[in-house]
Every structure is written in structure tokens, then in C-alpha cells.
CSV table of C-alpha atoms in Angstrom, one decimal:
chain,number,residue,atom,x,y,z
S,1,UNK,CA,18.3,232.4,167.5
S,2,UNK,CA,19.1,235.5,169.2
S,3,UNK,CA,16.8,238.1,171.2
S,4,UNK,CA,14.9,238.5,174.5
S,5,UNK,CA,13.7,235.5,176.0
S,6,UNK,CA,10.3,235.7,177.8
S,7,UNK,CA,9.6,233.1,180.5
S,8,UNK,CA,5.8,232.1,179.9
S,9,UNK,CA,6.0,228.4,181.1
S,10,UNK,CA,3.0,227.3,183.2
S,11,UNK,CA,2.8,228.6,187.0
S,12,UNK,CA,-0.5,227.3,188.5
S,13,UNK,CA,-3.0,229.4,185.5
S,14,UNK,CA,-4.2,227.4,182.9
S,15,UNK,CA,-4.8,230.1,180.4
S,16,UNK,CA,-1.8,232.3,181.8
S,17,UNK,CA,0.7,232.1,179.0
S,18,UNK,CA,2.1,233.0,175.9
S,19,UNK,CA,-1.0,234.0,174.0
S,20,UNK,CA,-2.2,235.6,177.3
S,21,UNK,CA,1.0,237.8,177.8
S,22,UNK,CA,1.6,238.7,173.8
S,23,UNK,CA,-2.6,239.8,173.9
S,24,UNK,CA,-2.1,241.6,177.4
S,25,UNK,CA,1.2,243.6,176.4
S,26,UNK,CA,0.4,244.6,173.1
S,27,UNK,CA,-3.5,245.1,174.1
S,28,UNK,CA,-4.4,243.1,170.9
S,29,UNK,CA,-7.0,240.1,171.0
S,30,UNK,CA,-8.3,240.2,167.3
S,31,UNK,CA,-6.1,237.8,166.4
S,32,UNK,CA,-4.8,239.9,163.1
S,33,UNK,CA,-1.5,241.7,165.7
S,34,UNK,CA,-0.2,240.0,168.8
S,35,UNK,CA,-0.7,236.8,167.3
S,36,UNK,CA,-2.2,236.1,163.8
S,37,UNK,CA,-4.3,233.6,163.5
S,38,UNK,CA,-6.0,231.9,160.7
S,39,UNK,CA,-7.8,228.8,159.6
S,40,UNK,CA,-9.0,225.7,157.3
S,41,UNK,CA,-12.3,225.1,156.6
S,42,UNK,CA,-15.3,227.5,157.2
S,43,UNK,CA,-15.8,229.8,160.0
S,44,UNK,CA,-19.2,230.0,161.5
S,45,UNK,CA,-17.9,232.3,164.8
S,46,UNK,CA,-14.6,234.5,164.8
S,47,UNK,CA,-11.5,233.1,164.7
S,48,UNK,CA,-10.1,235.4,167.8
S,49,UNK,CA,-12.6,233.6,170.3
S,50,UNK,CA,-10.0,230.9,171.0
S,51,UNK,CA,-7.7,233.8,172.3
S,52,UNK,CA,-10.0,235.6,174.5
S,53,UNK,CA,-10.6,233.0,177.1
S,54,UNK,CA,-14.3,233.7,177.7
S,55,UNK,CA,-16.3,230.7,178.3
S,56,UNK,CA,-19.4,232.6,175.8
S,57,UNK,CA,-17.0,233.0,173.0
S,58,UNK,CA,-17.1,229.8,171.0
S,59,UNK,CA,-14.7,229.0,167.7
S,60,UNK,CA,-16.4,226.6,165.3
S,61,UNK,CA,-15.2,225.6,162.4
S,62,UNK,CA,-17.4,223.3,160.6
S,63,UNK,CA,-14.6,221.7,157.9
S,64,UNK,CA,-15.7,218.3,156.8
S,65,UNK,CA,-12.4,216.8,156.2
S,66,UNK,CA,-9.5,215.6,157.9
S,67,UNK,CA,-7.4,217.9,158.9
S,68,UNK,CA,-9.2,220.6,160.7
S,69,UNK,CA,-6.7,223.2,161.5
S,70,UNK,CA,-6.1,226.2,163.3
S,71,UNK,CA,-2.8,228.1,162.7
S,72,UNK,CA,-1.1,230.8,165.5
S,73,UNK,CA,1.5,232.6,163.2
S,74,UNK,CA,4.1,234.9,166.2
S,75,UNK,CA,5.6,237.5,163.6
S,76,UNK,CA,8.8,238.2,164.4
S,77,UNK,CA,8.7,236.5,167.4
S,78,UNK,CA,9.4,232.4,167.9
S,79,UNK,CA,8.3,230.3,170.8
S,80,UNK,CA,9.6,226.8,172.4
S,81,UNK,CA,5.9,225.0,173.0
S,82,UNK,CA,6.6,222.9,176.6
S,83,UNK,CA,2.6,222.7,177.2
S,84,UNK,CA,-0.7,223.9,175.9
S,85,UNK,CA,-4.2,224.1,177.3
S,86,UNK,CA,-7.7,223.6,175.5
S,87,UNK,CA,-11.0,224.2,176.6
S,88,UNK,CA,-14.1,222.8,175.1
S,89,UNK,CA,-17.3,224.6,174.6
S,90,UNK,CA,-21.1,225.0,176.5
S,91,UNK,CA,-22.7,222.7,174.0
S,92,UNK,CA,-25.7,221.2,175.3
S,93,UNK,CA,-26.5,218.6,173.1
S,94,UNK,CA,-25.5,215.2,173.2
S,95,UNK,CA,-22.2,213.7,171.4
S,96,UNK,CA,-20.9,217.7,170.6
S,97,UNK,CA,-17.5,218.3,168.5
S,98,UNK,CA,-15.2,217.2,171.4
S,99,UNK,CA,-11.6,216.7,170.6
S,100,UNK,CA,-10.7,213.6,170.4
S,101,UNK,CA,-7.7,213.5,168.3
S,102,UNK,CA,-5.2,216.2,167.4
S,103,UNK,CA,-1.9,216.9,166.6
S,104,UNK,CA,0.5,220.2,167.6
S,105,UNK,CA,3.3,220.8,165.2
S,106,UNK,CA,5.6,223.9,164.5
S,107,UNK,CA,7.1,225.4,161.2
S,108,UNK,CA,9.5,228.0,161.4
S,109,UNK,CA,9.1,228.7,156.9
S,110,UNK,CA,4.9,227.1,156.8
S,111,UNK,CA,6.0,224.6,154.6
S,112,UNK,CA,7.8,222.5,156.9
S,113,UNK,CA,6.4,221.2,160.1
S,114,UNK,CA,7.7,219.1,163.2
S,115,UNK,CA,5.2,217.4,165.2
S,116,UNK,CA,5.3,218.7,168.6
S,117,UNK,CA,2.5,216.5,170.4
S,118,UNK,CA,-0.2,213.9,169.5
S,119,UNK,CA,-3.4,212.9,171.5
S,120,UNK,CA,-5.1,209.9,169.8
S,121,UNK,CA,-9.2,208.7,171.2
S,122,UNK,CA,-8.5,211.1,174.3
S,123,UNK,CA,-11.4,211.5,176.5
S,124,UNK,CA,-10.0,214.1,178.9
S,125,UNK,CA,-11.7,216.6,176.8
S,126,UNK,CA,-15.0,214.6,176.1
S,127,UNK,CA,-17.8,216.9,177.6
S,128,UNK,CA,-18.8,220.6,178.1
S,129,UNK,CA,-16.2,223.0,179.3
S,130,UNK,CA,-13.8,220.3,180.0
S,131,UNK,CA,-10.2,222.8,180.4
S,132,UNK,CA,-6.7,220.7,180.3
S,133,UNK,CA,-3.4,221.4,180.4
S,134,UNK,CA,-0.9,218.8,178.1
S,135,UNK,CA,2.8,218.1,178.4
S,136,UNK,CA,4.8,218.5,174.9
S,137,UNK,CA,6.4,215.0,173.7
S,138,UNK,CA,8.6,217.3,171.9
S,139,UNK,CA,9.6,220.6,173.2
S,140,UNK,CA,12.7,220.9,172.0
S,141,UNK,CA,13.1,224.1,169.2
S,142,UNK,CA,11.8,227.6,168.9
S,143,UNK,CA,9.0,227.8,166.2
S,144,UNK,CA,7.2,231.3,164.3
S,145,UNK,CA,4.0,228.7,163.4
S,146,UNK,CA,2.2,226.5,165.8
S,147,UNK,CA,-0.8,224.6,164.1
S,148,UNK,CA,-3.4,222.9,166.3
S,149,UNK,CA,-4.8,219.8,164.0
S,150,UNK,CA,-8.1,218.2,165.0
S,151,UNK,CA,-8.5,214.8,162.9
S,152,UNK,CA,-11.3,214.0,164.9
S,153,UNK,CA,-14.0,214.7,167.3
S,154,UNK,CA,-16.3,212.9,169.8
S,155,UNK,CA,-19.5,213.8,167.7
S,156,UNK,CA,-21.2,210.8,166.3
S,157,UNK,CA,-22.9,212.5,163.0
S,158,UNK,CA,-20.3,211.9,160.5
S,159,UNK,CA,-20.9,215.4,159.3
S,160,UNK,CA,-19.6,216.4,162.4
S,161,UNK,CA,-16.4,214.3,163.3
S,162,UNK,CA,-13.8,216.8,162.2
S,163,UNK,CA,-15.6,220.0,163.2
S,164,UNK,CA,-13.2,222.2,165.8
S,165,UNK,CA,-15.4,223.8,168.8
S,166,UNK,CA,-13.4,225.4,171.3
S,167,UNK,CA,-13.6,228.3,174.0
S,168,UNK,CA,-9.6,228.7,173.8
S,169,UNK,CA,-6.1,227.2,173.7
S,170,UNK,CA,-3.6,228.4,175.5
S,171,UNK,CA,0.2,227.5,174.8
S,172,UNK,CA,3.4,227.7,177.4
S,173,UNK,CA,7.2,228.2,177.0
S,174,UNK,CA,9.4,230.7,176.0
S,175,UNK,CA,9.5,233.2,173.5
S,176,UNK,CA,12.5,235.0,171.7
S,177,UNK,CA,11.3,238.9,170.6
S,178,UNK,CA,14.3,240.4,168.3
């Protein structure tokens, strides 16, 4: 692959990175230009709060199946996912729609995907505005598609166990413009 490589790797910010620099240079966070984003499922908030990075603006997505998934489609653009952070929301009930287990994978066509990282039962996310940052197990190629997969949540109401409720997700690497 061939074009300008952008250094966006992770350097102390947790929600400094790739997403954050493609938002800031083209002054685009609607989630329709610097990156496109769309989902499974039903909405029930806008899509482009997980790229705005305020704690207030929530993403829910209340699909009741397995594979929850939010999709980050770069354009012309392709990126080499080293690390990614996530953010959890202000709930303020008990048992919210914590990740708990989720998959990262990228597709360079949307048909075929290569798992990136898996989490499974993780807890570091497992309460209200709980913000990490995760190594890639794989962080080897340069993908168009990332798709964050939540098969499950901390919520104990079975109606609830795949529902995605995030504040943001950040991703870090490299990108190639053309």
C-alpha cells in the first residue's frame, strides 16, 4: 500500500489518535466524512457520540442479539490498529451495559474480516466512566474497516446483555492517505 503515513500511535492521551486527528484535520465529527461510521441494531442516541469524546454524549444501541456492532469505515484511507481505547458511560443504575466481551477485527473489502483483538468476561471496563487503553494481539496489516463487536455486557436483564453504551472509542496506529 502506498501513500502518506501518519504517526497516530499512543503518546500519553487516551483519546489522542487516529479518530481524533482525521475529526480535527478535516473538522468533521458527524461521523458521515472523516470517518463513516455506522451500525447493527437500533439506535436510541447518534451514532457520532462515540467520536466526540464528551463524557454527556452517550451511544446506545439497544440490539438484542449477538453481535452488537459498530463499524468505522476510513475512505480512502487505511490504518494499522496497534491499540484502542473505550470509555464507558454515566449510568447510574446498577448492572448497566458494560462491556464485557468484544472483538476488534478489520476488512479491507467488508466481507472479509481478520480479528484484530479479543477481550472475553473483562472487568476493566465494569462501572461508570471506566476509560482504557488495550494493546492489539494482532497489529500486523493496514485495514479501510475496523468493527468494534460487543457479544456481551455486564447488565444482568437479559434484554440488556448485548446492548453497546459507550461515551467513545479511540483507535491508535498509523494511517496511509493516497
Amino acid at each position: 500500500t502506498k501513500g502518506k503515513l501518519i504517526d497516530c500511535n499512543f503518546n500519553g492521551d487516551e483519546l489522542s489518535g487516529i479518530i481524533s486527528y482525521l475529526c480535527k484535520s478535516t473538522n468533521d465529527y458527524s461521523g458521515n466524512t472523516a470517518v463513516k461510521l455506522s451500525c447493527s441494531g437500533n439506535k436510541q442516541s447518534s451514532l457520532a457520540n462515540i467520536i466526540k469524546y464528551d463524557q454527556n454524549n452517550v451511544y446506545i444501541n439497544s440490539y438484542d442479539k449477538s453481535d452488537n456492532w459498530i463499524k468505522f469505515d476510513f475512505g480512502e484511507r487505511k490504518i494499522n490498529l496497534s491499540s484502542y481505547t473505550i470509555r464507558t458511560n454515566h449510568c447510574i443504575q446498577n448492572n448497566c451495559a458494560y462491556p464485557k466481551t468484544w472483538k476488534i477485527y478489520g476488512s479491507n473489502d467488508g466481507e472479509n474480516w481478520d480479528e484484530i483483538d479479543i477481550r472475553t468476561n473483562n472487568s476493566e471496563l465494569n462501572g461508570r466512566y471506566h476509560q482504557k487503553r488495550f494493546e492489539c494481539q494482532n497489529s500486523n496489516k493496514f485495514y479501510k474497516y475496523i468493527k468494534y463487536i460487543q457479544d456481551e455486557s455486564w447488565h444482568n436483564r437479559s434484554y440488556c446483555k448485548y446492548k453497546i453504551k459507550l461515551t467513545c472509542i479511540e483507535f491508535f496506529g498509523t494511517i496511509i492517505e493516497k
